[in-house]
mmCIF file with all atom_site columns, C-alpha atoms in Angstrom:
data_model
loop_
_atom_site.group_PDB
_atom_site.id
_atom_site.type_symbol
_atom_site.label_atom_id
_atom_site.label_alt_id
_atom_site.label_comp_id
_atom_site.label_asym_id
_atom_site.label_entity_id
_atom_site.label_seq_id
_atom_site.pdbx_PDB_ins_code
_atom_site.Cartn_x
_atom_site.Cartn_y
_atom_site.Cartn_z
_atom_site.occupancy
_atom_site.B_iso_or_equiv
_atom_site.pdbx_formal_charge
_atom_site.auth_seq_id
_atom_site.auth_comp_id
_atom_site.auth_asym_id
_atom_site.auth_atom_id
_atom_site.pdbx_PDB_model_num
ATOM 1   C CA . MET A 1 1   ? 107.362 -64.492  107.180 1.00 0.00 ? 146 MET A CA 1
ATOM 2   C CA . LYS A 1 2   ? 108.313 -68.155  107.537 1.00 0.00 ? 147 LYS A CA 1
ATOM 3   C CA . PHE A 1 3   ? 108.613 -70.422  104.371 1.00 0.00 ? 148 PHE A CA 1
ATOM 4   C CA . GLN A 1 4   ? 105.802 -72.551  106.114 1.00 0.00 ? 149 GLN A CA 1
ATOM 5   C CA . ASP A 1 5   ? 103.399 -69.773  105.654 1.00 0.00 ? 150 ASP A CA 1
ATOM 6   C CA . LEU A 1 6   ? 103.688 -69.839  101.978 1.00 0.00 ? 151 LEU A CA 1
ATOM 7   C CA . LEU A 1 7   ? 100.580 -71.213  100.297 1.00 0.00 ? 152 LEU A CA 1
ATOM 8   C CA . ALA A 1 8   ? 102.655 -73.185  97.850  1.00 0.00 ? 153 ALA A CA 1
ATOM 9   C CA . TYR A 1 9   ? 104.691 -74.956  100.697 1.00 0.00 ? 154 TYR A CA 1
ATOM 10  C CA . GLN A 1 10  ? 101.467 -75.438  102.743 1.00 0.00 ? 155 GLN A CA 1
ATOM 11  C CA . LYS A 1 11  ? 99.396  -76.994  99.779  1.00 0.00 ? 156 LYS A CA 1
ATOM 12  C CA . SER A 1 12  ? 102.596 -79.065  98.443  1.00 0.00 ? 157 SER A CA 1
ATOM 13  C CA . PHE A 1 13  ? 103.244 -80.368  102.214 1.00 0.00 ? 158 PHE A CA 1
ATOM 14  C CA . ALA A 1 14  ? 99.576  -81.248  102.390 1.00 0.00 ? 159 ALA A CA 1
ATOM 15  C CA . LEU A 1 15  ? 99.455  -83.016  99.067  1.00 0.00 ? 160 LEU A CA 1
ATOM 16  C CA . ALA A 1 16  ? 102.834 -85.160  100.129 1.00 0.00 ? 161 ALA A CA 1
ATOM 17  C CA . MET A 1 17  ? 101.269 -86.207  103.167 1.00 0.00 ? 162 MET A CA 1
ATOM 18  C CA . LYS A 1 18  ? 98.188  -87.505  101.308 1.00 0.00 ? 163 LYS A CA 1
ATOM 19  C CA . ILE A 1 19  ? 100.335 -89.229  98.941  1.00 0.00 ? 164 ILE A CA 1
ATOM 20  C CA . PHE A 1 20  ? 101.989 -90.919  101.757 1.00 0.00 ? 165 PHE A CA 1
ATOM 21  C CA . GLU A 1 21  ? 98.982  -92.061  103.493 1.00 0.00 ? 166 GLU A CA 1
ATOM 22  C CA . ILE A 1 22  ? 97.797  -93.580  100.019 1.00 0.00 ? 167 ILE A CA 1
ATOM 23  C CA . THR A 1 23  ? 100.750 -95.268  99.273  1.00 0.00 ? 168 THR A CA 1
ATOM 24  C CA . LYS A 1 24  ? 100.703 -97.312  102.494 1.00 0.00 ? 169 LYS A CA 1
ATOM 25  C CA . LEU A 1 25  ? 98.224  -99.198  100.608 1.00 0.00 ? 170 LEU A CA 1
ATOM 26  C CA . PHE A 1 26  ? 100.387 -99.967  97.673  1.00 0.00 ? 171 PHE A CA 1
ATOM 27  C CA . PRO A 1 27  ? 101.608 -103.538 97.144  1.00 0.00 ? 172 PRO A CA 1
ATOM 28  C CA . LYS A 1 28  ? 104.813 -104.462 99.103  1.00 0.00 ? 173 LYS A CA 1
ATOM 29  C CA . ASP A 1 29  ? 106.518 -105.305 95.931  1.00 0.00 ? 174 ASP A CA 1
ATOM 30  C CA . GLU A 1 30  ? 106.348 -101.563 94.772  1.00 0.00 ? 175 GLU A CA 1
ATOM 31  C CA . ILE A 1 31  ? 108.064 -100.435 98.002  1.00 0.00 ? 176 ILE A CA 1
ATOM 32  C CA . TYR A 1 32  ? 111.596 -99.798  96.349  1.00 0.00 ? 177 TYR A CA 1
ATOM 33  C CA . SER A 1 33  ? 110.040 -98.697  92.964  1.00 0.00 ? 178 SER A CA 1
ATOM 34  C CA . LEU A 1 34  ? 106.880 -96.761  92.774  1.00 0.00 ? 179 LEU A CA 1
ATOM 35  C CA . THR A 1 35  ? 106.131 -96.041  96.296  1.00 0.00 ? 180 THR A CA 1
ATOM 36  C CA . ASP A 1 36  ? 109.700 -95.073  97.090  1.00 0.00 ? 181 ASP A CA 1
ATOM 37  C CA . GLN A 1 37  ? 109.625 -92.718  93.752  1.00 0.00 ? 182 GLN A CA 1
ATOM 38  C CA . ILE A 1 38  ? 106.360 -90.922  94.350  1.00 0.00 ? 183 ILE A CA 1
ATOM 39  C CA . ARG A 1 39  ? 107.115 -90.241  98.037  1.00 0.00 ? 184 ARG A CA 1
ATOM 40  C CA . ARG A 1 40  ? 110.599 -88.968  97.175  1.00 0.00 ? 185 ARG A CA 1
ATOM 41  C CA . SER A 1 41  ? 109.240 -86.676  94.213  1.00 0.00 ? 186 SER A CA 1
ATOM 42  C CA . SER A 1 42  ? 106.225 -85.332  96.220  1.00 0.00 ? 187 SER A CA 1
ATOM 43  C CA . ARG A 1 43  ? 108.348 -84.387  99.269  1.00 0.00 ? 188 ARG A CA 1
ATOM 44  C CA . SER A 1 44  ? 110.978 -82.792  96.856  1.00 0.00 ? 189 SER A CA 1
ATOM 45  C CA . VAL A 1 45  ? 108.419 -80.437  96.184  1.00 0.00 ? 190 VAL A CA 1
ATOM 46  C CA . PRO A 1 46  ? 108.083 -78.433  99.595  1.00 0.00 ? 191 PRO A CA 1
ATOM 47  C CA . ALA A 1 47  ? 111.424 -79.035  100.381 1.00 0.00 ? 192 ALA A CA 1
ATOM 48  C CA . ASN A 1 48  ? 112.690 -77.157  97.250  1.00 0.00 ? 193 ASN A CA 1
ATOM 49  C CA . ILE A 1 49  ? 110.147 -74.482  97.999  1.00 0.00 ? 194 ILE A CA 1
ATOM 50  C CA . ALA A 1 50  ? 111.452 -73.889  101.241 1.00 0.00 ? 195 ALA A CA 1
ATOM 51  C CA . GLU A 1 51  ? 115.040 -73.663  100.047 1.00 0.00 ? 196 GLU A CA 1
ATOM 52  C CA . SER A 1 52  ? 114.159 -71.153  97.365  1.00 0.00 ? 197 SER A CA 1
ATOM 53  C CA . TYR A 1 53  ? 112.494 -69.075  100.084 1.00 0.00 ? 198 TYR A CA 1
ATOM 54  C CA . ARG A 1 54  ? 115.581 -69.161  102.245 1.00 0.00 ? 199 ARG A CA 1
ATOM 55  C CA . LYS A 1 55  ? 117.625 -68.247  99.015  1.00 0.00 ? 200 LYS A CA 1
ATOM 56  C CA . ARG A 1 56  ? 115.734 -65.405  98.115  1.00 0.00 ? 201 ARG A CA 1
ATOM 57  C CA . ILE A 1 57  ? 118.570 -62.922  98.855  1.00 0.00 ? 202 ILE A CA 1
ATOM 58  C CA . TYR A 1 58  ? 120.003 -64.412  95.428  1.00 0.00 ? 203 TYR A CA 1
ATOM 59  C CA . PRO A 1 59  ? 117.335 -64.427  92.689  1.00 0.00 ? 204 PRO A CA 1
ATOM 60  C CA . ARG A 1 60  ? 118.788 -66.898  90.424  1.00 0.00 ? 205 ARG A CA 1
ATOM 61  C CA . HIS A 1 61  ? 118.777 -69.281  93.323  1.00 0.00 ? 206 HIS A CA 1
ATOM 62  C CA . PHE A 1 62  ? 115.197 -68.507  94.136  1.00 0.00 ? 207 PHE A CA 1
ATOM 63  C CA . HIS A 1 63  ? 114.292 -69.199  90.441  1.00 0.00 ? 208 HIS A CA 1
ATOM 64  C CA . SER A 1 64  ? 116.359 -72.182  90.043  1.00 0.00 ? 209 SER A CA 1
ATOM 65  C CA . LYS A 1 65  ? 114.989 -74.018  93.286  1.00 0.00 ? 210 LYS A CA 1
ATOM 66  C CA . LEU A 1 66  ? 111.380 -73.206  92.422  1.00 0.00 ? 211 LEU A CA 1
ATOM 67  C CA . THR A 1 67  ? 111.714 -74.611  88.977  1.00 0.00 ? 212 THR A CA 1
ATOM 68  C CA . ASP A 1 68  ? 113.398 -77.772  90.745  1.00 0.00 ? 213 ASP A CA 1
ATOM 69  C CA . SER A 1 69  ? 110.026 -77.998  92.472  1.00 0.00 ? 214 SER A CA 1
ATOM 70  C CA . ASP A 1 70  ? 108.063 -77.374  89.826  1.00 0.00 ? 215 ASP A CA 1
ATOM 71  C CA . ALA A 1 71  ? 109.835 -80.256  88.065  1.00 0.00 ? 216 ALA A CA 1
ATOM 72  C CA . GLU A 1 72  ? 109.503 -82.460  90.901  1.00 0.00 ? 217 GLU A CA 1
ATOM 73  C CA . ASN A 1 73  ? 105.692 -81.803  91.223  1.00 0.00 ? 218 ASN A CA 1
ATOM 74  C CA . SER A 1 74  ? 105.521 -82.893  87.427  1.00 0.00 ? 219 SER A CA 1
ATOM 75  C CA . GLU A 1 75  ? 107.328 -86.037  88.201  1.00 0.00 ? 220 GLU A CA 1
ATOM 76  C CA . THR A 1 76  ? 104.951 -86.515  91.039  1.00 0.00 ? 221 THR A CA 1
ATOM 77  C CA . GLN A 1 77  ? 102.159 -86.461  88.441  1.00 0.00 ? 222 GLN A CA 1
ATOM 78  C CA . VAL A 1 78  ? 103.847 -89.156  86.369  1.00 0.00 ? 223 VAL A CA 1
ATOM 79  C CA . TRP A 1 79  ? 103.960 -91.523  89.217  1.00 0.00 ? 224 TRP A CA 1
ATOM 80  C CA . ILE A 1 80  ? 100.269 -90.728  90.011  1.00 0.00 ? 225 ILE A CA 1
ATOM 81  C CA . GLU A 1 81  ? 99.726  -91.730  86.294  1.00 0.00 ? 226 GLU A CA 1
ATOM 82  C CA . PHE A 1 82  ? 101.415 -94.817  86.935  1.00 0.00 ? 227 PHE A CA 1
ATOM 83  C CA . ALA A 1 83  ? 99.532  -95.523  90.061  1.00 0.00 ? 228 ALA A CA 1
ATOM 84  C CA . TYR A 1 84  ? 96.355  -95.351  88.630  1.00 0.00 ? 229 TYR A CA 1
ATOM 85  C CA . LYS A 1 85  ? 97.114  -97.369  85.608  1.00 0.00 ? 230 LYS A CA 1
ATOM 86  C CA . CYS A 1 86  ? 98.759  -100.039 87.882  1.00 0.00 ? 231 CYS A CA 1
ATOM 87  C CA . ASN A 1 87  ? 95.130  -100.203 89.626  1.00 0.00 ? 232 ASN A CA 1
ATOM 88  C CA . TYR A 1 88  ? 96.516  -99.008  92.923  1.00 0.00 ? 233 TYR A CA 1
ATOM 89  C CA . ILE A 1 89  ? 94.275  -96.102  93.080  1.00 0.00 ? 234 ILE A CA 1
ATOM 90  C CA . SER A 1 90  ? 90.938  -95.326  91.729  1.00 0.00 ? 235 SER A CA 1
ATOM 91  C CA . ILE A 1 91  ? 90.050  -92.815  89.094  1.00 0.00 ? 236 ILE A CA 1
ATOM 92  C CA . GLU A 1 92  ? 88.732  -90.219  91.985  1.00 0.00 ? 237 GLU A CA 1
ATOM 93  C CA . ILE A 1 93  ? 91.817  -90.504  93.697  1.00 0.00 ? 238 ILE A CA 1
ATOM 94  C CA . HIS A 1 94  ? 94.000  -90.161  90.773  1.00 0.00 ? 239 HIS A CA 1
ATOM 95  C CA . ASN A 1 95  ? 91.947  -87.087  89.575  1.00 0.00 ? 240 ASN A CA 1
ATOM 96  C CA . THR A 1 96  ? 91.880  -85.389  93.224  1.00 0.00 ? 241 THR A CA 1
ATOM 97  C CA . LEU A 1 97  ? 95.778  -85.757  93.476  1.00 0.00 ? 242 LEU A CA 1
ATOM 98  C CA . ILE A 1 98  ? 96.329  -84.652  89.940  1.00 0.00 ? 243 ILE A CA 1
ATOM 99  C CA . SER A 1 99  ? 94.242  -81.580  90.556  1.00 0.00 ? 244 SER A CA 1
ATOM 100 C CA . GLU A 1 100 ? 95.757  -80.612  93.633  1.00 0.00 ? 245 GLU A CA 1
ATOM 101 C CA . SER A 1 101 ? 99.415  -81.029  92.214  1.00 0.00 ? 246 SER A CA 1
ATOM 102 C CA . GLU A 1 102 ? 98.136  -78.831  89.213  1.00 0.00 ? 247 GLU A CA 1
ATOM 103 C CA . GLU A 1 103 ? 97.047  -76.096  91.916  1.00 0.00 ? 248 GLU A CA 1
ATOM 104 C CA . VAL A 1 104 ? 100.651 -76.573  93.468  1.00 0.00 ? 249 VAL A CA 1
ATOM 105 C CA . GLY A 1 105 ? 102.157 -76.034  90.164  1.00 0.00 ? 250 GLY A CA 1
ATOM 106 C CA . LYS A 1 106 ? 100.360 -72.768  89.442  1.00 0.00 ? 251 LYS A CA 1
ATOM 107 C CA . LEU A 1 107 ? 101.328 -71.417  93.105  1.00 0.00 ? 252 LEU A CA 1
ATOM 108 C CA . ILE A 1 108 ? 105.118 -72.376  92.113  1.00 0.00 ? 253 ILE A CA 1
ATOM 109 C CA . ASN A 1 109 ? 104.705 -70.539  88.628  1.00 0.00 ? 254 ASN A CA 1
ATOM 110 C CA . TYR A 1 110 ? 103.110 -67.715  90.441  1.00 0.00 ? 255 TYR A CA 1
ATOM 111 C CA . MET A 1 111 ? 106.388 -67.565  92.831  1.00 0.00 ? 256 MET A CA 1
ATOM 112 C CA . ILE A 1 112 ? 108.516 -67.555  89.780  1.00 0.00 ? 257 ILE A CA 1
ATOM 113 C CA . LEU A 1 113 ? 106.763 -64.829  87.876  1.00 0.00 ? 258 LEU A CA 1
ATOM 114 C CA . ASN A 1 114 ? 106.457 -62.678  90.896  1.00 0.00 ? 259 ASN A CA 1
ATOM 115 C CA . PRO A 1 115 ? 109.682 -63.064  92.920  1.00 0.00 ? 260 PRO A CA 1
ATOM 116 C CA . GLN A 1 116 ? 109.510 -59.535  94.196  1.00 0.00 ? 261 GLN A CA 1
ATOM 117 C CA . LYS A 1 117 ? 106.395 -60.290  96.145  1.00 0.00 ? 262 LYS A CA 1
ATOM 118 C CA . PHE A 1 118 ? 108.270 -62.807  98.114  1.00 0.00 ? 263 PHE A CA 1
ATOM 119 C CA . GLY A 1 119 ? 111.348 -60.778  99.320  1.00 0.00 ? 264 GLY A CA 1
ATOM 120 C CA . VAL A 1 120 ? 113.321 -61.118  96.379  1.00 0.00 ? 265 VAL A CA 1
ATOM 121 C CA . THR A 1 121 ? 115.718 -58.053  95.514  1.00 0.00 ? 266 THR A CA 1
ATOM 122 C CA . THR A 1 122 ? 118.184 -57.254  92.712  1.00 0.00 ? 267 THR A CA 1
ATOM 123 C CA . GLU A 1 123 ? 120.967 -59.501  91.877  1.00 0.00 ? 268 GLU A CA 1
ATOM 124 C CA . HIS A 1 124 ? 124.036 -59.426  94.054  1.00 0.00 ? 269 HIS A CA 1
#
């Protein structure tokens, strides 16, 4: 299996791409603040999932990278909240993005709680 086959990776990558497209419409004065922050955190989610999968031979590294991914996912939710409160996105877009992010969080937590299903073996 490749990390690209992981459902958590696929869903988080799709969410990051959706956020990228939506943030193209944010005001230019937000480019170095909100736009940059939400893009970075959302992209870190699939990146850390990929890293965790490659480090699955080391259970602690697998767990660490997944918790990093979960934290980045939570950060993304904060930026989504800011985008909504600043009137850059509608409540419908906000709710969709939060819902997708929550689904990603559940998938990440499933990986954390079931490492053996992802090829993680005993500590070396």
